[in-house]
Short mmCIF file of C-alpha atoms in Angstrom, two decimals:
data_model
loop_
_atom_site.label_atom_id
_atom_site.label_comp_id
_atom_site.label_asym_id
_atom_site.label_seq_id
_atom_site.Cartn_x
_atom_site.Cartn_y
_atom_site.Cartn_z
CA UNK J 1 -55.33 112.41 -133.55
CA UNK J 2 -56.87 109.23 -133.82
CA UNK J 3 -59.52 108.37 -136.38
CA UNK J 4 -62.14 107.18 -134.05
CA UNK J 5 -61.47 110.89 -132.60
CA UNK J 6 -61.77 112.54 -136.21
CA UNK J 7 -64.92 110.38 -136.88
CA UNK J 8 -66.57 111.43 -133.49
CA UNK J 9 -65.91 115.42 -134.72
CA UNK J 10 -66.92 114.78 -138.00
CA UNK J 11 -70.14 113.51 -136.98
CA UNK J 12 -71.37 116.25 -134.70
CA UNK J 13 -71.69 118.43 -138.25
CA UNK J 14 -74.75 118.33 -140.55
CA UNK J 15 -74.75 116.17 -143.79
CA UNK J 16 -73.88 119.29 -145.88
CA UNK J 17 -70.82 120.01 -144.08
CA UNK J 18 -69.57 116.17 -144.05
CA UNK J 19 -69.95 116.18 -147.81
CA UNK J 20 -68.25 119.22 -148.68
CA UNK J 21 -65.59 117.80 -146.64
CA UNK J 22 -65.14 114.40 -147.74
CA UNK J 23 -65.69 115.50 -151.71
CA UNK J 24 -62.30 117.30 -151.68
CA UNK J 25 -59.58 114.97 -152.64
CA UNK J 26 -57.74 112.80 -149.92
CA UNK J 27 -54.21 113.95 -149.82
CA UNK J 28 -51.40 112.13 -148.52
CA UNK J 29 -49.29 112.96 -145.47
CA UNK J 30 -48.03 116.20 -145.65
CA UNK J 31 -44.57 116.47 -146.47
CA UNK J 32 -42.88 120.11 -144.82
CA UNK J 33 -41.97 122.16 -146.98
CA UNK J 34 -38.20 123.06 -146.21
CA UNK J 35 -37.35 126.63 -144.69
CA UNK J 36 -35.39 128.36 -147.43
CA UNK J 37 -37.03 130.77 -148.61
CA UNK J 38 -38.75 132.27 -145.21
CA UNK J 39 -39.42 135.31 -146.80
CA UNK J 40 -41.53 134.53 -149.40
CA UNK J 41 -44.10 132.85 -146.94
CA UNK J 42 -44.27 136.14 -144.46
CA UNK J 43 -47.09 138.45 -144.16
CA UNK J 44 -45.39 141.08 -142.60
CA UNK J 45 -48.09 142.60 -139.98
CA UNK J 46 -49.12 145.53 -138.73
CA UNK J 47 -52.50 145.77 -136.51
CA UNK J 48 -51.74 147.79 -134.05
CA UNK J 49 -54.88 150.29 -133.11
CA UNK J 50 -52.33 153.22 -132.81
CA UNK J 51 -50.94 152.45 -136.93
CA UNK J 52 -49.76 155.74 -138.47
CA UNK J 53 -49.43 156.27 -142.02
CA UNK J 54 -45.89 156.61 -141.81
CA UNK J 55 -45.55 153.23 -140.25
CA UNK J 56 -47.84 151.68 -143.51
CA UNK J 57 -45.55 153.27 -145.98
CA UNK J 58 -42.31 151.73 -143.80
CA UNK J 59 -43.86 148.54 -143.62
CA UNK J 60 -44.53 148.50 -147.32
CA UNK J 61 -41.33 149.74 -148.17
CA UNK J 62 -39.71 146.90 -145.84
CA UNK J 63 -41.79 144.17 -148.25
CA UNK J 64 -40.71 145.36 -151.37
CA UNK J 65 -37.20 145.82 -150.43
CA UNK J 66 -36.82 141.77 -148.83
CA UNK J 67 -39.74 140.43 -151.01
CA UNK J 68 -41.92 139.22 -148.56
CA UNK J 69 -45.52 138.18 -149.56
CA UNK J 70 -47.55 140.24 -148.36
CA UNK J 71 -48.23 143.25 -145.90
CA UNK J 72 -51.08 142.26 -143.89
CA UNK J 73 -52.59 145.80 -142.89
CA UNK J 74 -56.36 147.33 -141.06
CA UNK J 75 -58.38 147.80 -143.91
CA UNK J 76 -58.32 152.00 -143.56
CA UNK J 77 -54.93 151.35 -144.84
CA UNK J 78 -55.15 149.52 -147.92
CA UNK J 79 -55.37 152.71 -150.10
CA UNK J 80 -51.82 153.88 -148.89
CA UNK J 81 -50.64 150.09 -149.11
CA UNK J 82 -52.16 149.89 -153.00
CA UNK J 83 -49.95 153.07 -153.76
CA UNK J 84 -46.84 151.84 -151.96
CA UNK J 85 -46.93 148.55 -153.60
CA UNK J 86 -48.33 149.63 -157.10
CA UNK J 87 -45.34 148.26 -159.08
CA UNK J 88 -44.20 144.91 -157.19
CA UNK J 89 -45.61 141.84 -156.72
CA UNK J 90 -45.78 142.23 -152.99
CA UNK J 91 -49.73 141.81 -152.13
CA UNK J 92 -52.06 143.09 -149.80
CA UNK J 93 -53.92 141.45 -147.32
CA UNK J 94 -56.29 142.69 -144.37
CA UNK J 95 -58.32 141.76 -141.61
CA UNK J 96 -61.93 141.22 -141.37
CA UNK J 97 -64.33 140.64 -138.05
CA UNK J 98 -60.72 141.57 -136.53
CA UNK J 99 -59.95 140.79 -133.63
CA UNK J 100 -63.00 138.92 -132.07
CA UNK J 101 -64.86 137.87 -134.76
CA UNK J 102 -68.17 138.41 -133.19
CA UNK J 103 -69.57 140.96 -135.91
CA UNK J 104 -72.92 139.76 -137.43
CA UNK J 105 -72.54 137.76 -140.65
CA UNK J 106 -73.76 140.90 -142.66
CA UNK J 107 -71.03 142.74 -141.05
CA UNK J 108 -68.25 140.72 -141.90
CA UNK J 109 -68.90 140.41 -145.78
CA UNK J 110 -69.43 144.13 -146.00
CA UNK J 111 -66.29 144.59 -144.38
CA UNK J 112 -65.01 141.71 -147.20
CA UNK J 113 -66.50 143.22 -149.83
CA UNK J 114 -65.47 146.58 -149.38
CA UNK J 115 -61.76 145.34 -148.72
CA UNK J 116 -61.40 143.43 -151.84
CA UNK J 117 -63.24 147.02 -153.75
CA UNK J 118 -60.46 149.03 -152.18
CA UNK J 119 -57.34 147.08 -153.85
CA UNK J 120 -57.07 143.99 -150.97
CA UNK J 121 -55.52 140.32 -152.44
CA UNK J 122 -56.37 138.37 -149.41
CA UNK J 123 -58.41 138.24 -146.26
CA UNK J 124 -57.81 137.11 -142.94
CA UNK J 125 -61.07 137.01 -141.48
CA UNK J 126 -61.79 135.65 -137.79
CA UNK J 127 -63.99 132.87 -137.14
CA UNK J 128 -66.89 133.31 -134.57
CA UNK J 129 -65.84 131.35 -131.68
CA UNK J 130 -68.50 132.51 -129.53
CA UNK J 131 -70.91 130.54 -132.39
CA UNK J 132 -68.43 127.88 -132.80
CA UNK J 133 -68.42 127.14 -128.94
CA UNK J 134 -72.02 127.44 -128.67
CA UNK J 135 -72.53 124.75 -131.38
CA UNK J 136 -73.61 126.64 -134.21
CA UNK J 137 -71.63 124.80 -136.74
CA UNK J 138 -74.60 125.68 -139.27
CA UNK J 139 -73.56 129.19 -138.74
CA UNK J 140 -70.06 129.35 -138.66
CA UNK J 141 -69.80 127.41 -142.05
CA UNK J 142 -72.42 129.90 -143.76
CA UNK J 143 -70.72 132.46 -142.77
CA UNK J 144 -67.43 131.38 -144.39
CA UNK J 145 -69.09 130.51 -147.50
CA UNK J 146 -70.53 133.74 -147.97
CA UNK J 147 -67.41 135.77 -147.38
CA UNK J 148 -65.69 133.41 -149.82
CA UNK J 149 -68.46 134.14 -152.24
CA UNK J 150 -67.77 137.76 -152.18
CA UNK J 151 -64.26 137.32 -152.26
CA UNK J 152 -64.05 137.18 -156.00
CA UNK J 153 -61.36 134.48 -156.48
CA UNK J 154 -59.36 136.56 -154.02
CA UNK J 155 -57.67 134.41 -150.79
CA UNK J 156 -59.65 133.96 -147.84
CA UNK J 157 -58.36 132.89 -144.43
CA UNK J 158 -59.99 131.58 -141.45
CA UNK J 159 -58.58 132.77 -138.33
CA UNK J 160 -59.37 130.13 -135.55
CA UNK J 161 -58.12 131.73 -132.39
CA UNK J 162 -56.68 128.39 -131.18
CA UNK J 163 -56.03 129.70 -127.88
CA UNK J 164 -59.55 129.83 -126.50
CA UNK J 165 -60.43 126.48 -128.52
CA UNK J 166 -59.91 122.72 -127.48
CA UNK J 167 -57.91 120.04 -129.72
CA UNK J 168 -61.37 119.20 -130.70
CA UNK J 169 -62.95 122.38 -131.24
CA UNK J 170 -59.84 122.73 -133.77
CA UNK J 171 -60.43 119.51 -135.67
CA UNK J 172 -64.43 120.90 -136.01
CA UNK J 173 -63.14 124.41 -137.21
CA UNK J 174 -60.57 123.16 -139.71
CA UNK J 175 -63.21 120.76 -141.25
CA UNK J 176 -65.75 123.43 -140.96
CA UNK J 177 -63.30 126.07 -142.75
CA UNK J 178 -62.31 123.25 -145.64
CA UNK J 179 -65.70 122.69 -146.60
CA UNK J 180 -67.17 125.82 -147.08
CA UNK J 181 -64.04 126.65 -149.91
CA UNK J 182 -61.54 128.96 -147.91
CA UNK J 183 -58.52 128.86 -148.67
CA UNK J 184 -56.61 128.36 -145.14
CA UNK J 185 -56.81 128.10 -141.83
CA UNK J 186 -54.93 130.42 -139.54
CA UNK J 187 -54.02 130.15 -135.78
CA UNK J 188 -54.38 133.32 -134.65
CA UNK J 189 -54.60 137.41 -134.22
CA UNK J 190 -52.09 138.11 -132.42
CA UNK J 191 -54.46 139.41 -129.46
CA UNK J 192 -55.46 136.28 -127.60
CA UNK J 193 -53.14 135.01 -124.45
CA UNK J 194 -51.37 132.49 -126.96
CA UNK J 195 -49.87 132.49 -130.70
CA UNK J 196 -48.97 129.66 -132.83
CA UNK J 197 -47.76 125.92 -131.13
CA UNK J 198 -46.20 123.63 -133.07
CA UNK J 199 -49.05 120.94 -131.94
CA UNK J 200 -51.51 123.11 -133.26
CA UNK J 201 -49.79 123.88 -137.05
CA UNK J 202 -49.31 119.84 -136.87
CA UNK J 203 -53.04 119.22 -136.31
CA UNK J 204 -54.25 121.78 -138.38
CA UNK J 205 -52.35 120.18 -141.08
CA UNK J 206 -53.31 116.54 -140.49
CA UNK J 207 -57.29 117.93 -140.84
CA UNK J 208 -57.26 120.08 -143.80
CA UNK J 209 -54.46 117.89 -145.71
CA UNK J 210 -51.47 118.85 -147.76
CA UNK J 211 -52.80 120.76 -150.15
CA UNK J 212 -55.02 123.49 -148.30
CA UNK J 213 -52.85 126.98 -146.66
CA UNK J 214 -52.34 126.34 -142.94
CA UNK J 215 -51.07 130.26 -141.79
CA UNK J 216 -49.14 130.29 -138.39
CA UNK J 217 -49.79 133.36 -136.49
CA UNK J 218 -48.90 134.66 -133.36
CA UNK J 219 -45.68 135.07 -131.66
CA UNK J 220 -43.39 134.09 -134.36
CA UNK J 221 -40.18 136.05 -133.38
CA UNK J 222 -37.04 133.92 -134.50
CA UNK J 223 -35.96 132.24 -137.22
CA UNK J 224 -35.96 129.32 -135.30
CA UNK J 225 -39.43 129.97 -134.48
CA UNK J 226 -40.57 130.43 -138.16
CA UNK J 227 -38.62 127.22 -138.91
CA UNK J 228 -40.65 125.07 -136.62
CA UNK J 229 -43.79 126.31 -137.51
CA UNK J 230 -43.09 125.62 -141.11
CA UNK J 231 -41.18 121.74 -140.46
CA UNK J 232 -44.61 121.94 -138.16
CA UNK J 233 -46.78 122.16 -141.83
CA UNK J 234 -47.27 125.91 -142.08
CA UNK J 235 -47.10 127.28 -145.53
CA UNK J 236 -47.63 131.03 -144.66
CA UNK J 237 -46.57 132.94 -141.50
CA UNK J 238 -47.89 136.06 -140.06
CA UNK J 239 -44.84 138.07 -138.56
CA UNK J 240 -44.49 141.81 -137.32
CA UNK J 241 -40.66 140.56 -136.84
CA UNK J 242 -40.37 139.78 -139.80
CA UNK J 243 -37.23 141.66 -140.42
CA UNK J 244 -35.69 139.90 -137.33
CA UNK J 245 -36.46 136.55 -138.68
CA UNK J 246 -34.81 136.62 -141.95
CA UNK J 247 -31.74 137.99 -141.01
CA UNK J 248 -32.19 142.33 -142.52
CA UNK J 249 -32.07 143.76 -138.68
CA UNK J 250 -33.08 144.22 -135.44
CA UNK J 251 -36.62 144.48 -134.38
CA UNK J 252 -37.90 148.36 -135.56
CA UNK J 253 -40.91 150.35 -134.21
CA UNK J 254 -43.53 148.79 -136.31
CA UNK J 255 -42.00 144.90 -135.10
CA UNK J 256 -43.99 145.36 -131.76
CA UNK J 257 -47.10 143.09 -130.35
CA UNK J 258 -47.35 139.71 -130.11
CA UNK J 259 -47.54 139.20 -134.16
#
């Protein structure tokens, strides 16, 4: 990415959104993190529409066990996650606007606010691309402010979809995302044709800088996956194989999808 190329995005955005931007801090060139400690960075997923209870309480039990970060879980779910997890550290994260992100605004920080009520840590909400697309940059960045707002210091992310988006229409969201005070950007939901790239963790990173959460979604099924997505500038990753990846087993019923 050139700068004349970032310059051109940056200046199809309104003055609000170029300030916000350019007020945070310039950080240096992001140095990977190394891939030791693989579990610690892993949401370990489970969206699937057919989810039983049984399945939450596995997954949960499979976090505490290998001390991943997080399960990342449909919000009906959270109350048997809360119980699950009530004595570790392991947290709890859910979707919002999941998986197209074309709820209204109002819907989406209902859907926030009653997540974080119920016991969730963190939020992975998804980004209107239909709005994005259609140049309603105005729109997209309210919207993230507000569910930020109501987040109450919790995390929010900002699922981009990068599979329906161009290399510029990434650039726009990651700036867009930065400046209205999320907390990272995130590829994908695991339901578009395409997961994670290593070219897009790499831009995503050069946009929002070294200190902001870049989460790489979306086909992650290796080790050797997770390892280039993280070399790539990803400091979380959003696995259903998560087991696979760091060595416990082979894939189990719940590791299905394209998480």
């Amino acid at each position: 990415m050139s700068t004349s190329d970032f310059e051109k995005e940056l200046n199809l955005l309104s003055p609000l959104i170029q300030k916000r931007y350019l007020a945070q801090p310039e950080d240096s060139k992001h140095k990977a993190a190394k891939p030791t400690h693989i579990a610690s960075m892993i949401d370990h997923t489970l969206l699937k529409p057919n989810v039983l209870t049984e399945d939450v309480i596995s997954l949960c039990k499979e976090a505490r066990e290998h001390r991943l970060f997080s399960v990342c879980i449909p919000p009906s779910h959270i109350p048997i996650a809360k119980k699950e997890l009530r004595e570790s550290d392991v947290k709890i994260c859910t979707v919002v606007g999941f998986p197209l992100g074309t709820q209204t605004s109002a819907s989406k920080t209902f859907e926030a606010r009653n997540a974080i009520e119920i016991g969730a840590d963190e939020i992975d909400m998804v980004l209107n691309v239909s709005a994005l697309k259609s140049k309603k940059y105005d729109l997209v960045f309210k919207e993230i402010e507000t569910i930020k707002q109501v987040c109450s210091g919790k995390t929010l992310k900002v699922i981009l979809e990068t599979s329906y988006l161009t290399k510029e229409e990434i650039i726009l969201s990651c700036i867009i995302v930065r400046a209205a005070g999320a907390d990272f950007v995130k590829t994908s939901t695991g339901f578009a044709p395409t997961g994670a790239t290593k070219e897009d963790i790499e831009l995503m990173r050069k946009v929002v800088g070294k200190n902001f959460g870049v989460k790489a979604s979306g086909g992650i099924r290796t080790k050797e996956d997770a390892e280039i997505m993280i070399t790539a500038g990803a400091s979380r990753l959003g696995c259903s194989a998560s087991l696979q990846i760091i060595g416990a087993s082979k894939q189990t019923n719940s590791e299905q999808g394209n998480y």
